CSV table of C-alpha atoms in Angstrom, one decimal:
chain,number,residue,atom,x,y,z
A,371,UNK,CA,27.7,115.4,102.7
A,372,UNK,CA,29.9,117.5,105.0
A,373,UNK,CA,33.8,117.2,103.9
A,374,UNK,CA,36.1,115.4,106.0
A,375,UNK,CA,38.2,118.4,108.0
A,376,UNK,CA,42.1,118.0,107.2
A,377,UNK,CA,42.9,117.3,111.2
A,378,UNK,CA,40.2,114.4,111.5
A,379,UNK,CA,42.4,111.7,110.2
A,380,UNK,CA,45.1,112.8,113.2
A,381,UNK,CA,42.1,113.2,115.8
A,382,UNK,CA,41.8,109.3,115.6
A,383,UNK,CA,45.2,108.4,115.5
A,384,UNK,CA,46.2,106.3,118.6
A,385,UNK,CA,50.2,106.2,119.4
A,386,UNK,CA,50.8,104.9,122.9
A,387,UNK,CA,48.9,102.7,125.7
A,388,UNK,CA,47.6,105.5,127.6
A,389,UNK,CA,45.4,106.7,123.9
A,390,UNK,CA,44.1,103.4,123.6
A,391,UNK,CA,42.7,102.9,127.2
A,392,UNK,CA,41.1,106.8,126.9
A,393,UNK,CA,39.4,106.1,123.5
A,394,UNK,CA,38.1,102.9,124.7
A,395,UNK,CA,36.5,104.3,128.3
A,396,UNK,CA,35.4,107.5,126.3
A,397,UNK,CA,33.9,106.3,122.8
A,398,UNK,CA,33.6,102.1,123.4
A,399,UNK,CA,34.6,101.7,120.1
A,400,UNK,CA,37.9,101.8,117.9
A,401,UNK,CA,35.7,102.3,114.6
A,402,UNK,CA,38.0,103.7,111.9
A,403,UNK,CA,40.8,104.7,114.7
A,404,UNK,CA,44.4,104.0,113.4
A,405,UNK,CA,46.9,102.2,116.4
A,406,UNK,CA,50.2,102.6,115.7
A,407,UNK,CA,52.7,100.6,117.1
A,408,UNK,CA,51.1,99.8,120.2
A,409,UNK,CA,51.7,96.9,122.3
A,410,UNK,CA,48.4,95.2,122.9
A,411,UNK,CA,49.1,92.4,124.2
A,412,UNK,CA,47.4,93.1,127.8
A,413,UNK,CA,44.7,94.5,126.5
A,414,UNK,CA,42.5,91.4,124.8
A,415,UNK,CA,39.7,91.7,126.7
A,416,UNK,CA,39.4,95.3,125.2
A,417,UNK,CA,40.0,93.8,121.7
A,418,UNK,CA,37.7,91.2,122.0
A,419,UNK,CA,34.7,93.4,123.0
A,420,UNK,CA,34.7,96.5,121.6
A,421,UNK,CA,33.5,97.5,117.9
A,422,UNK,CA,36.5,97.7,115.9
A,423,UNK,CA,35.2,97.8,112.3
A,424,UNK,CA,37.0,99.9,109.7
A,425,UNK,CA,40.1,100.0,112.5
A,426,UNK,CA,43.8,100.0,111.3
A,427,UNK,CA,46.3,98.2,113.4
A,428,UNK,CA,49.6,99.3,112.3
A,429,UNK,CA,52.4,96.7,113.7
A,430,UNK,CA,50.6,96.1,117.3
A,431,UNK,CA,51.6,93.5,118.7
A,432,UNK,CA,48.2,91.4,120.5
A,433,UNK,CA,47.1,88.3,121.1
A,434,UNK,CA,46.2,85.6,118.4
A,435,UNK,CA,42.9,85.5,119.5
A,436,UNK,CA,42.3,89.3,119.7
A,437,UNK,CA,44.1,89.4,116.3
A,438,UNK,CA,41.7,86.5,114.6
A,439,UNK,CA,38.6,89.1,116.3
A,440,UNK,CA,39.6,92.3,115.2
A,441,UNK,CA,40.3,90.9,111.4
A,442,UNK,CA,36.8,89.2,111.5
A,443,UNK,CA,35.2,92.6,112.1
A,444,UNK,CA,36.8,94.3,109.2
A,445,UNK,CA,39.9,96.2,110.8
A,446,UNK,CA,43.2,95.9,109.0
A,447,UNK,CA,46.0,94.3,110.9
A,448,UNK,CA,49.2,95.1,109.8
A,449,UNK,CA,51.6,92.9,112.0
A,450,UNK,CA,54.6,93.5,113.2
A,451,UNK,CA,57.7,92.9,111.1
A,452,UNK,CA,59.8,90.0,112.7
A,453,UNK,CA,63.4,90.7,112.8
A,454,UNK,CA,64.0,94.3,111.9
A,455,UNK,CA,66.3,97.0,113.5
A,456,UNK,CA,63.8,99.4,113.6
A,457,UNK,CA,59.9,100.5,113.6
A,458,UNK,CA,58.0,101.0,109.7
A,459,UNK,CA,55.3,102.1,112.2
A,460,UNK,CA,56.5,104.1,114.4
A,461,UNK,CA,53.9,106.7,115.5
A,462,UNK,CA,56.4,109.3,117.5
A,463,UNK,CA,59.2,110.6,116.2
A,464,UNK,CA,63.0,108.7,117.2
A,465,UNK,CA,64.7,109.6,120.4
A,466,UNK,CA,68.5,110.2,121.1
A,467,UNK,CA,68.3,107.5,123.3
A,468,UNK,CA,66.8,105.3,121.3
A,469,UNK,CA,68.9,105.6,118.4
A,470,UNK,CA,72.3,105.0,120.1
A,471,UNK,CA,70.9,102.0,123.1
A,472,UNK,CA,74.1,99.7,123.0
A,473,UNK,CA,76.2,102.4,122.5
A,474,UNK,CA,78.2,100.7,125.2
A,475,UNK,CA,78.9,97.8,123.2
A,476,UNK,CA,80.1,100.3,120.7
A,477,UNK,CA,78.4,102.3,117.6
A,478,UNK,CA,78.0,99.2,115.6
A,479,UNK,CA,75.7,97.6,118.7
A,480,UNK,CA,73.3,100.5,118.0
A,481,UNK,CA,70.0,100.3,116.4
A,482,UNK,CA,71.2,103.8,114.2
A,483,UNK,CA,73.9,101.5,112.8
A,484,UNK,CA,72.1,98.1,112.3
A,485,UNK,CA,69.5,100.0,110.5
A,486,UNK,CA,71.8,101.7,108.2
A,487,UNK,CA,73.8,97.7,107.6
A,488,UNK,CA,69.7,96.6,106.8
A,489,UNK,CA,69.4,99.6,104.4
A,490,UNK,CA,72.8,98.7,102.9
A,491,UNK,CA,71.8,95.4,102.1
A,492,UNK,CA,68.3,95.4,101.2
A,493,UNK,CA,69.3,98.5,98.5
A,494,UNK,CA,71.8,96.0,97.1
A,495,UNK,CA,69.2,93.1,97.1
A,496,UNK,CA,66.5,95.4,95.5
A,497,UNK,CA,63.5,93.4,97.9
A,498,UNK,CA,60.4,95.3,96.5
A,499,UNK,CA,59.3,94.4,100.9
A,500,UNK,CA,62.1,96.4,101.9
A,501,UNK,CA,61.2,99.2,100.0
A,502,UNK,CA,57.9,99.1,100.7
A,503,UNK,CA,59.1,99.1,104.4
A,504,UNK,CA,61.3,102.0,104.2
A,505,UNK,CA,58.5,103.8,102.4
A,506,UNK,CA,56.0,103.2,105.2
A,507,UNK,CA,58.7,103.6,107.9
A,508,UNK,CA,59.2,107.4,106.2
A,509,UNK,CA,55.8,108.2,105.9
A,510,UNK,CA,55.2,107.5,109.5
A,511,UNK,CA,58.1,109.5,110.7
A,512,UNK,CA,56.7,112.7,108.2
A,513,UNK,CA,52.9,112.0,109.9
A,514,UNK,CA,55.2,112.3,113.4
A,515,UNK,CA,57.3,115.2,112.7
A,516,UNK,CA,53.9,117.0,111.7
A,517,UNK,CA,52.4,116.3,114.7
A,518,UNK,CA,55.0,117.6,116.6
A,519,UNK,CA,55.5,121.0,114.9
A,520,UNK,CA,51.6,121.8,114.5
A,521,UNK,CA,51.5,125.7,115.3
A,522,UNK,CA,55.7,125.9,115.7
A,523,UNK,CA,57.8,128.7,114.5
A,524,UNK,CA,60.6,126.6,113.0
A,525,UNK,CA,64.1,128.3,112.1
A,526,UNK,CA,66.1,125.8,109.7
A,527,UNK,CA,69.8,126.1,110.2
A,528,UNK,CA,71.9,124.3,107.8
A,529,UNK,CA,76.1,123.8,107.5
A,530,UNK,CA,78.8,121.2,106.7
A,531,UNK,CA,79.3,118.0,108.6
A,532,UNK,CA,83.0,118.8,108.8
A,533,UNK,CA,82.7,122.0,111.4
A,534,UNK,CA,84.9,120.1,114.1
A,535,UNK,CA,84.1,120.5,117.8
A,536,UNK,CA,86.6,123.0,119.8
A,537,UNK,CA,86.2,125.3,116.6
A,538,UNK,CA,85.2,128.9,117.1
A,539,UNK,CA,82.8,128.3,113.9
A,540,UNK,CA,81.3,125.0,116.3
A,541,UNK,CA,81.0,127.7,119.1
A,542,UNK,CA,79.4,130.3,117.0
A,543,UNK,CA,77.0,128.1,115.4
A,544,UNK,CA,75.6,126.6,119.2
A,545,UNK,CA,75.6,130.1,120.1
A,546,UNK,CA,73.7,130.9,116.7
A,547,UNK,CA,71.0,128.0,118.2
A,548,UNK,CA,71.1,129.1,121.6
A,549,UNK,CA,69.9,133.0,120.6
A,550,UNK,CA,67.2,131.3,118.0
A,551,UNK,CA,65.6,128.8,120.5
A,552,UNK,CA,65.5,131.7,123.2
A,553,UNK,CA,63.9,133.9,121.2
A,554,UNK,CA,60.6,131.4,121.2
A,555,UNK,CA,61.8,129.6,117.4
A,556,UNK,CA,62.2,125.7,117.1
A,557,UNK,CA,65.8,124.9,115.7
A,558,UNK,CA,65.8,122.4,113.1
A,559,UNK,CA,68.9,121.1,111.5
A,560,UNK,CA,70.0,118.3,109.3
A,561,UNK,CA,70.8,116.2,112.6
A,562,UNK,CA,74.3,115.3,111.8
A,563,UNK,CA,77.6,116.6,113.3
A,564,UNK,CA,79.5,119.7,112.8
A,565,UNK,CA,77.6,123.2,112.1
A,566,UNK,CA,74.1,120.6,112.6
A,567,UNK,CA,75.0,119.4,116.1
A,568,UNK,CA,76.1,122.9,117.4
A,569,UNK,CA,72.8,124.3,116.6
A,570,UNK,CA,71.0,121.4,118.3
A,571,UNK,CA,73.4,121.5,120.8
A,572,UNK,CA,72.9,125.1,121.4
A,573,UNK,CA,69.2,124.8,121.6
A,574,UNK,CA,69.6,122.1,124.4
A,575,UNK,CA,71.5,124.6,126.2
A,576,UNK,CA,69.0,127.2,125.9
A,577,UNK,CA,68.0,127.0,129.6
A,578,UNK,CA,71.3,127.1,131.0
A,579,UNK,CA,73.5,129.9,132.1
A,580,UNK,CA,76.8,130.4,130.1
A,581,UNK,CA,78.7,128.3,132.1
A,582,UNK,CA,76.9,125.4,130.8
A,583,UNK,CA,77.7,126.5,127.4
A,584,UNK,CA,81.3,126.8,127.6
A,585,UNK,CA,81.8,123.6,129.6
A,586,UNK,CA,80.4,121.8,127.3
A,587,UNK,CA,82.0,122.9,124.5
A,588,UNK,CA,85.2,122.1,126.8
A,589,UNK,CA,84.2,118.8,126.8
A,590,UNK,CA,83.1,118.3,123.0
A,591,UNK,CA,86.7,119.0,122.2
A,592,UNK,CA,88.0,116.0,123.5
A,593,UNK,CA,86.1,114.4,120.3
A,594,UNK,CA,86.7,116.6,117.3
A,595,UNK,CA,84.7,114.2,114.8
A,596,UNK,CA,82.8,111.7,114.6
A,597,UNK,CA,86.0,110.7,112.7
A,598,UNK,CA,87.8,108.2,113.0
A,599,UNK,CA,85.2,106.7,116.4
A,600,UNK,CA,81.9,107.5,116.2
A,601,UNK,CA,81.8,105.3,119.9
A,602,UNK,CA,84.0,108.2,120.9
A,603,UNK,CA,82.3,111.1,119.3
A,604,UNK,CA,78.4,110.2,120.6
A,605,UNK,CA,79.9,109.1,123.8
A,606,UNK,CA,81.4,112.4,124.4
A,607,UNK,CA,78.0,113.7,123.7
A,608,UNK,CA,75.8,112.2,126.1
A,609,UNK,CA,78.7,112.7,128.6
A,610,UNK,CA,77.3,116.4,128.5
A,611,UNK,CA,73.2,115.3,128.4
A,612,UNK,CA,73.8,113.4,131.8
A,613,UNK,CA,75.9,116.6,133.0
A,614,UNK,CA,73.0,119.0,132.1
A,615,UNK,CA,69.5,116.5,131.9
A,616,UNK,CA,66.2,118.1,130.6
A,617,UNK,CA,67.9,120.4,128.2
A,618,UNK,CA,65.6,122.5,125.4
A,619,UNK,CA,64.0,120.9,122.6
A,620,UNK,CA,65.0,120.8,118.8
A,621,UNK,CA,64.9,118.8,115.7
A,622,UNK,CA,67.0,116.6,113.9
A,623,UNK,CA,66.1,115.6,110.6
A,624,UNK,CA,69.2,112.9,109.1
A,625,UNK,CA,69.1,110.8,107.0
A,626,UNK,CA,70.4,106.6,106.6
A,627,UNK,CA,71.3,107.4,102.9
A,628,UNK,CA,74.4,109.3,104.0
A,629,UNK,CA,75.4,106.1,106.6
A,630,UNK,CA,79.0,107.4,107.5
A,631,UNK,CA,77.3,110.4,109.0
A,632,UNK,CA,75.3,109.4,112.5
A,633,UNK,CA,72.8,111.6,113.8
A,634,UNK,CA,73.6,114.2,117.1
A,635,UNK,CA,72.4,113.1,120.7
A,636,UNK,CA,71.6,117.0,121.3
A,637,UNK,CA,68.4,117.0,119.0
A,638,UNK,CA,65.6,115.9,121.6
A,639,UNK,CA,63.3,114.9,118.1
A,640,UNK,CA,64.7,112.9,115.4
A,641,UNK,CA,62.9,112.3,112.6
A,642,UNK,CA,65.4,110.2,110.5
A,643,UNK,CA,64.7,109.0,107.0
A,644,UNK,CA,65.4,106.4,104.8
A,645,UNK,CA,64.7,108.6,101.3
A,646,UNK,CA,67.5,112.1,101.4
A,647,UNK,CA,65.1,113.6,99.0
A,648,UNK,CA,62.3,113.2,101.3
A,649,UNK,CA,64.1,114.2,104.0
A,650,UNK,CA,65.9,117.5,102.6
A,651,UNK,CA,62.5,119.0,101.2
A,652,UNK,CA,60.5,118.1,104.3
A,653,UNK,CA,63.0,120.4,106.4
A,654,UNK,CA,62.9,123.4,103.8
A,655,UNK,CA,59.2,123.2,104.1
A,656,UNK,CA,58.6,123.3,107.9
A,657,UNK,CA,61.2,125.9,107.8
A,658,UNK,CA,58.5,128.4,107.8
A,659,UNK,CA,60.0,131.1,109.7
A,660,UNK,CA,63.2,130.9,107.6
A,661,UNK,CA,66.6,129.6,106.9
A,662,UNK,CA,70.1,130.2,108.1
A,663,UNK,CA,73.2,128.7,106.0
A,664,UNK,CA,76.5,128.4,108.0
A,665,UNK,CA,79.6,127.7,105.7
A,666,UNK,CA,79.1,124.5,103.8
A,667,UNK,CA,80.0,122.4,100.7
A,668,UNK,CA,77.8,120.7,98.3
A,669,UNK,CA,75.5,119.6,100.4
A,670,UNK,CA,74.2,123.1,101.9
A,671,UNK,CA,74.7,124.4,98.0
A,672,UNK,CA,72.0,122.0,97.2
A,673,UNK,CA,70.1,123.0,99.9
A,674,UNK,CA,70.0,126.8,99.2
A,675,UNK,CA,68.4,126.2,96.0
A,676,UNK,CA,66.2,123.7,96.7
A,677,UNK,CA,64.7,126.3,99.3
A,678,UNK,CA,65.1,128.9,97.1
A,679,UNK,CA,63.0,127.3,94.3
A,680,UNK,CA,59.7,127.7,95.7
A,681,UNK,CA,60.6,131.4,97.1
A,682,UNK,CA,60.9,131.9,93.4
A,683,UNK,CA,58.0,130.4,92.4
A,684,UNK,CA,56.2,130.8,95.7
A,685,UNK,CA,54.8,127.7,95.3
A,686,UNK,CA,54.6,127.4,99.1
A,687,UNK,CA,53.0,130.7,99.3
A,688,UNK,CA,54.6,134.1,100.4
A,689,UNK,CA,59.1,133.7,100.1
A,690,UNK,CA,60.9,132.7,103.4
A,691,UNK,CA,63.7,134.4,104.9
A,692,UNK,CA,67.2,132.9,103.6
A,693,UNK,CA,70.4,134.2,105.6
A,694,UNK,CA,73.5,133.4,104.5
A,695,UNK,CA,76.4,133.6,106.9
A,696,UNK,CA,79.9,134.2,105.7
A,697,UNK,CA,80.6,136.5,103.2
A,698,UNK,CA,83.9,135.3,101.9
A,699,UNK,CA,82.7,131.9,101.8
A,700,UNK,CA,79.7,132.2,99.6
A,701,UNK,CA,81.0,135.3,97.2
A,702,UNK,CA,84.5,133.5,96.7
A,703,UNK,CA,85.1,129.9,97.9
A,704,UNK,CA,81.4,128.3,96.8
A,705,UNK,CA,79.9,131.8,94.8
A,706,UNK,CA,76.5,130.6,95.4
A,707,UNK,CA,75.1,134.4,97.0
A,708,UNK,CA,75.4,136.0,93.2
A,709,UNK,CA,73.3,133.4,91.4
A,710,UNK,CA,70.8,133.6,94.1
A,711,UNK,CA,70.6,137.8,93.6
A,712,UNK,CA,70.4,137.2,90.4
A,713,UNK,CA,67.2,134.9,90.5
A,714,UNK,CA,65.7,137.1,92.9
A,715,UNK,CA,66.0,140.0,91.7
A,716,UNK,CA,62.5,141.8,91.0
A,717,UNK,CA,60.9,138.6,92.6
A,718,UNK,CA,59.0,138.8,96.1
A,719,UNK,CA,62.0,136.8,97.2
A,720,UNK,CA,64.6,139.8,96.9
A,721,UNK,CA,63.1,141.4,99.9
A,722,UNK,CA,63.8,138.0,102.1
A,723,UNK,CA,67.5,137.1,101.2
A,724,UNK,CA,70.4,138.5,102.9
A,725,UNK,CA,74.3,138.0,103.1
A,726,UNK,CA,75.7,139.0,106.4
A,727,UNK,CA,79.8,138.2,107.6
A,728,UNK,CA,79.5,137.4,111.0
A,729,UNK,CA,77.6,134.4,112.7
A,730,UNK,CA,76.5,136.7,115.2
A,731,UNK,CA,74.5,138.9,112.6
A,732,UNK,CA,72.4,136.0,111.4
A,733,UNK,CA,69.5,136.3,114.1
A,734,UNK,CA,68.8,140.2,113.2
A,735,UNK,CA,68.7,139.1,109.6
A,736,UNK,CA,66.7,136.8,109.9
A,737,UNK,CA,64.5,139.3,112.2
A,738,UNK,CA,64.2,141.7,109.6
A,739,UNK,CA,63.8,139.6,106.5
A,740,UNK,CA,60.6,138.1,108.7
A,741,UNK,CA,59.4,141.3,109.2
């Protein structure tokens, strides 16, 4: 018996309308295919006809009839969960759009915000259903966030939450992202504010002239922080997507665990997790062609050595390039550079760290250390 190749269980996903109705013409059968959150409704004739033994129906919503069908022929149904701020299904990726709709009616209104009040109070409760939700939720949005970066060259660029907007560090850091995505790498950031959000934010202006740049920035400044509004702070945000649409792609990878801290609108792919741990390790790891660390606190100290761990071990294989950016920062203020010489030293790692001073070295580190 031939082994089941790795990609075969993705080859029969099915994640939107258009999927279904080109598996069904093509093959006449949904045998072992997995639908993710697809509205079915419209389509029980299809349900009630073809083979769909083995199947998986992930929270699709269809018809009782097709439902009561597709369960008699052996296919899972998983049905959609009444009453909840968000997808455990999903099978893309969330969108800036969709995280903040009802940002009219305020940041509270938004479904970013309900989720994390569901989160909030389900933790609390300790419903073993909610966890089991959140857990499915997650795994869906790691399947997704695969999907997307299959073959990518992904540049992780990490920093504090409190770089403020009309900085020169916020300006360095988008142009940091800028430079990266035009040089052919996916950004990925943590998909908060401060040093995360100028990265994304730079990558979204990667197809603009300079102009673009520096307007927006102009505008940004009118909202410092997402303290004390986030209404004002996201608002201010998508003022500049509707000024400059279709801007370049990046990723956003948040998290709900740290609810006082909303994702940015400039990441075009949000993967946003319930589980921090989840989420922290699953961006050090697609961070294959390397790491940049703007000025941070404890979160980006954790997040050094959590990527530096399996450079030391190379556990993940050969060591990835780590740049750290600020020399006074990370030798004085949070000494974190000596302890990471010191573990490297000797290791395949040493040859793939580097300390630079200026934000605008970090690229041709990063070059280097790649090789």
């Amino acid at each position: 018996m031939q082994p089941t190749p790795l990609h075969a269980g993705r080859d029969r996903e099915i994640e939107s309308l258009a999927e279904f109705d080109e598996v069904v013409s093509e093959h006449g059968s949904l045998t072992r295919f997995r639908v993710q959150s697809v509205d079915l409704t419209d389509r029980t004739d299809a349900l009630l006809s073809v083979d769909t033994s083995g199947a998986v129906f992930l929270g699709c919503p269809m018809d009782p009839r097709a439902a009561a069908r597709v369960r008699a022929t052996g296919a899972l149904v998983f049905p959609p969960i009444p009453g909840l701020p968000f997808d455990p299904y999903r099978g893309l990726l969330h969108s800036p759009d969709e995280l903040f709709a009802s940002l009219d009616a305020g940041y509270e209104a938004t479904p970013d915000a309900r989720t994390y009040t569901w989160f909030q109070q389900t933790k609390a409760d300790g419903d073993v259903f909610a966890s089991m939700l959140r857990s499915i939720h997650d795994d869906a949005v790691s399947d997704a966030l695969d999907e997307l970066l299959a073959g990518a060259r992904v540049v992780g660029v990490m920093g504090g939450h409190a770089m403020a907007r009309g900085t020169q560090a916020y300006e360095g850091a988008a142009l940091l992202g800028r430079e990266l995505a035009r040089s052919g790498l996916m950004v990925a950031t943590g998909g908060g504010p401060g040093a995360m959000e100028a990265a994304n934010l730079g990558a979204y202006a990667a197809p603009f002239d300079d102009v673009m740049l520096t307007e927006a920035l102009r505008l940004l400044a009118g909202a410092p922080s997402f303290r004390p509004s986030i209404t004002d702070w996201a608002r201010a945000a998508f003022t500049v997507r509707e000024s400059w649409p279709a801007g370049g792609p990046s990723v956003g990878i948040p998290t709900w665990f740290y609810g006082h801290e909303p994702p940015n609108p400039f990441a075009a792919h949000i993967a946003k997790y319930f589980a921090n741990a989840t989420r922290e390790d699953g961006l050090l790891a697609r961070s294959n062609a390397g790491v940049v660390f703007l000025p941070g606190a404890a979160g980006t100290v954790q997040e050094i050595f959590d990527n530096a761990t399996p450079n030391y071990y190379e556990s993940r294989g050969e060591p990835t390039p780590m740049v750290l950016v600020d020399r006074a920062h990370w030798t004085e203020r949070h000494p974190t550079w000596p302890l990471l010489q010191s573990l490297a030293r000797e290791r395949a790692m040493e040859d793939r760290i580097a300390l630079v001073d200026r934000i605008e070295d970090a690229p041709e580190a990063l070059k280097r250390l790649g090789g």
